[in-house]
GROMACS .gro file of C-alpha atoms in nm:
model
  173
    1MET     CA    1   3.833  11.395  -3.749
    2ALA     CA    2   3.706  11.400  -3.391
    3ARG     CA    3   3.957  11.121  -3.323
    4GLY     CA    4   4.242  11.321  -3.472
    5THR     CA    5   4.241  11.191  -3.828
    6ASP     CA    6   4.382  11.448  -4.067
    7PRO     CA    7   4.120  11.527  -4.337
    8LYS     CA    8   4.400  11.496  -4.593
    9ASN     CA    9   4.397  11.123  -4.509
   10ILE     CA   10   4.024  11.083  -4.575
   11ILE     CA   11   3.875  10.955  -4.899
   12VAL     CA   12   3.500  10.992  -4.953
   13PHE     CA   13   3.364  10.733  -5.195
   14GLY     CA   14   3.004  10.708  -5.310
   15ASP     CA   15   2.826  10.512  -5.577
   16SER     CA   16   2.483  10.580  -5.728
   17ALA     CA   17   2.270  10.752  -5.461
   18GLY     CA   18   2.579  10.732  -5.243
   19GLY     CA   19   2.754  10.952  -5.498
   20ASN     CA   20   2.482  11.209  -5.437
   21LEU     CA   21   2.534  11.174  -5.061
   22ALA     CA   22   2.914  11.205  -5.098
   23LEU     CA   23   2.870  11.532  -5.285
   24GLU     CA   24   2.615  11.656  -5.034
   25LEU     CA   25   2.853  11.570  -4.749
   26ALA     CA   26   3.131  11.774  -4.912
   27LEU     CA   27   2.887  12.062  -4.959
   28TYR     CA   28   2.776  12.037  -4.596
   29LEU     CA   29   3.138  12.046  -4.481
   30LYS     CA   30   3.199  12.351  -4.698
   31GLU     CA   31   2.889  12.534  -4.570
   32ASN     CA   32   2.992  12.465  -4.212
   33ASN     CA   33   3.356  12.568  -4.259
   34ARG     CA   34   3.478  12.215  -4.194
   35PRO     CA   35   3.784  12.067  -4.366
   36GLN     CA   36   3.730  11.876  -4.689
   37PRO     CA   37   3.849  11.520  -4.743
   38ALA     CA   38   4.150  11.469  -4.969
   39VAL     CA   39   3.943  11.336  -5.262
   40LEU     CA   40   3.592  11.247  -5.372
   41ILE     CA   41   3.546  10.926  -5.571
   42LEU     CA   42   3.205  10.907  -5.739
   43ASN     CA   43   3.098  10.592  -5.921
   44SER     CA   44   2.782  10.626  -6.129
   45PRO     CA   45   2.663  10.921  -5.918
   46TRP     CA   46   2.296  11.018  -5.917
   47THR     CA   47   2.352  11.394  -5.929
   48THR     CA   48   2.009  11.528  -6.017
   49PHE     CA   49   1.658  11.422  -5.931
   50GLU     CA   50   1.536  11.574  -6.256
   51THR     CA   51   1.427  11.310  -6.504
   52ASP     CA   52   1.458  11.478  -6.844
   53LEU     CA   53   1.822  11.408  -6.928
   54PRO     CA   54   1.851  11.219  -7.260
   55SER     CA   55   2.050  10.922  -7.124
   56ARG     CA   56   1.759  10.837  -6.895
   57LYS     CA   57   1.565  10.745  -7.212
   58ASN     CA   58   1.844  10.660  -7.455
   59ASN     CA   59   2.001  10.400  -7.225
   60PHE     CA   60   1.678  10.255  -7.086
   61GLU     CA   61   1.720   9.933  -7.285
   62ARG     CA   62   2.099   9.912  -7.243
   63ASP     CA   63   2.150   9.973  -6.872
   64LEU     CA   64   2.125   9.621  -6.733
   65VAL     CA   65   2.120   9.744  -6.374
   66LEU     CA   66   1.885  10.045  -6.360
   67GLY     CA   67   1.716  10.025  -6.699
   68LYS     CA   68   1.419   9.829  -6.825
   69ILE     CA   69   1.533   9.522  -6.634
   70ASN     CA   70   1.467   9.696  -6.301
   71PRO     CA   71   1.106   9.820  -6.283
   72TYR     CA   72   1.130   9.914  -5.914
   73MET     CA   73   1.418  10.152  -5.973
   74ASN     CA   74   1.255  10.289  -6.289
   75GLY     CA   75   0.967  10.408  -6.075
   76GLU     CA   76   1.200  10.555  -5.815
   77LEU     CA   77   1.405  10.738  -6.080
   78ASP     CA   78   1.095  10.873  -6.253
   79ASN     CA   79   0.930  10.984  -5.931
   80PRO     CA   80   1.178  10.991  -5.641
   81SER     CA   81   1.025  10.918  -5.301
   82TYR     CA   82   1.303  11.101  -5.120
   83GLY     CA   83   1.299  11.476  -5.066
   84GLY     CA   84   0.933  11.543  -4.999
   85SER     CA   85   0.822  11.878  -5.140
   86ILE     CA   86   1.175  12.004  -5.217
   87PRO     CA   87   1.197  12.090  -5.589
   88TRP     CA   88   1.400  11.831  -5.780
   89ASN     CA   89   1.645  12.095  -5.904
   90ASP     CA   90   1.721  12.216  -5.550
   91PRO     CA   91   2.094  12.173  -5.475
   92ARG     CA   92   2.005  11.980  -5.157
   93LEU     CA   93   1.874  11.701  -5.382
   94SER     CA   94   2.056  11.773  -5.706
   95PRO     CA   95   2.413  11.877  -5.627
   96ILE     CA   96   2.489  11.964  -5.990
   97TYR     CA   97   2.309  12.291  -5.909
   98ALA     CA   98   2.524  12.368  -5.604
   99ASP     CA   99   2.828  12.592  -5.586
  100LEU     CA  100   3.104  12.331  -5.595
  101THR     CA  101   3.395  12.570  -5.545
  102GLY     CA  102   3.631  12.459  -5.273
  103LEU     CA  103   3.549  12.089  -5.299
  104PRO     CA  104   3.840  11.846  -5.321
  105PRO     CA  105   3.968  11.675  -5.636
  106MET     CA  106   3.694  11.457  -5.779
  107LEU     CA  107   3.700  11.139  -5.988
  108ILE     CA  108   3.374  11.054  -6.163
  109GLN     CA  109   3.337  10.710  -6.324
  110ILE     CA  110   3.033  10.615  -6.527
  111GLY     CA  111   2.932  10.334  -6.760
  112GLY     CA  112   2.857  10.433  -7.118
  113TYR     CA  113   2.529  10.238  -7.115
  114GLU     CA  114   2.396  10.367  -6.786
  115LEU     CA  115   2.102  10.595  -6.724
  116PHE     CA  116   2.325  10.846  -6.543
  117VAL     CA  117   2.573  10.916  -6.827
  118ASP     CA  118   2.442  11.268  -6.882
  119GLU     CA  119   2.449  11.337  -6.508
  120GLY     CA  120   2.817  11.251  -6.496
  121ILE     CA  121   2.884  11.478  -6.793
  122GLU     CA  122   2.681  11.761  -6.639
  123LEU     CA  123   2.869  11.719  -6.310
  124LEU     CA  124   3.198  11.741  -6.500
  125LYS     CA  125   3.082  12.065  -6.667
  126LYS     CA  126   2.967  12.215  -6.337
  127ALA     CA  127   3.279  12.112  -6.149
  128THR     CA  128   3.500  12.250  -6.427
  129ALA     CA  129   3.306  12.578  -6.429
  130ASP     CA  130   3.354  12.595  -6.051
  131GLU     CA  131   3.729  12.541  -6.107
  132LEU     CA  132   3.759  12.201  -5.940
  133ASN     CA  133   4.022  11.946  -6.020
  134VAL     CA  134   3.791  11.688  -6.178
  135THR     CA  135   3.835  11.378  -6.391
  136LEU     CA  136   3.554  11.198  -6.573
  137SER     CA  137   3.597  10.847  -6.712
  138VAL     CA  138   3.327  10.686  -6.924
  139TYR     CA  139   3.360  10.309  -6.956
  140GLN     CA  140   3.193  10.237  -7.287
  141GLY     CA  141   2.940   9.953  -7.294
  142MET     CA  142   2.918   9.931  -6.915
  143PRO     CA  143   2.597   9.959  -6.709
  144HIS     CA  144   2.534  10.148  -6.387
  145ASP     CA  145   2.776  10.066  -6.103
  146PHE     CA  146   2.950   9.803  -6.316
  147ALA     CA  147   3.277   9.796  -6.122
  148LEU     CA  148   3.113   9.724  -5.787
  149LEU     CA  149   2.857   9.478  -5.922
  150ILE     CA  150   3.084   9.286  -6.159
  151PRO     CA  151   3.435   9.335  -6.015
  152ASP     CA  152   3.607   9.070  -6.229
  153LEU     CA  153   3.546   9.247  -6.561
  154ASP     CA  154   3.850   9.398  -6.731
  155ASP     CA  155   3.682   9.740  -6.723
  156SER     CA  156   3.613   9.700  -6.351
  157ILE     CA  157   3.977   9.619  -6.284
  158LYS     CA  158   4.077   9.925  -6.491
  159SER     CA  159   3.832  10.130  -6.287
  160PHE     CA  160   3.989  10.017  -5.958
  161THR     CA  161   4.336  10.091  -6.093
  162GLU     CA  162   4.222  10.438  -6.197
  163ILE     CA  163   4.083  10.499  -5.847
  164LYS     CA  164   4.410  10.386  -5.688
  165ASN     CA  165   4.613  10.610  -5.918
  166PHE     CA  166   4.383  10.910  -5.859
  167VAL     CA  167   4.406  10.866  -5.482
  168ASN     CA  168   4.783  10.826  -5.493
  169LEU     CA  169   4.814  11.140  -5.706
  170HIS     CA  170   4.607  11.357  -5.472
  171MET     CA  171   4.674  11.224  -5.123
  172THR     CA  172   4.930  11.410  -4.915
  173LYS     CA  173   5.228  11.190  -4.848
   0.00000   0.00000   0.00000
């Protein structure tokens, strides 16, 4: 924007922890009376540092990216090293607890087998309650971040098409 780019021509995309950061960026812009980007695209967003959501346990065996197969990330998800003494339900770490009003249209894509399924659903509920234009797509049988990690899958290609269509729908021409 400092170079003259119109915010209506900016797309903010984040996956996993980057989805958290994308939401936090939009919240920061809002808090500082800065213009919002045209859209937020969130793939498999990590939206809460809390660890008690059912999909964290129910999909532990099925998520072939963050689940049982990945002991390092299991430890990080169970006891995040980021955030210091900030409570895990603080909106600065867990944006599903923030006031999302005024954020741009949001596309959330999650895999049906991933640990973050419930987080995506909770973000949809919160964004809807805060009257955002939000779309959630659950790709059944897919693990965390499937589209970026395995881009040749049919579901990944569908995911990219959905992103393109969402952007085209919401970007100012």
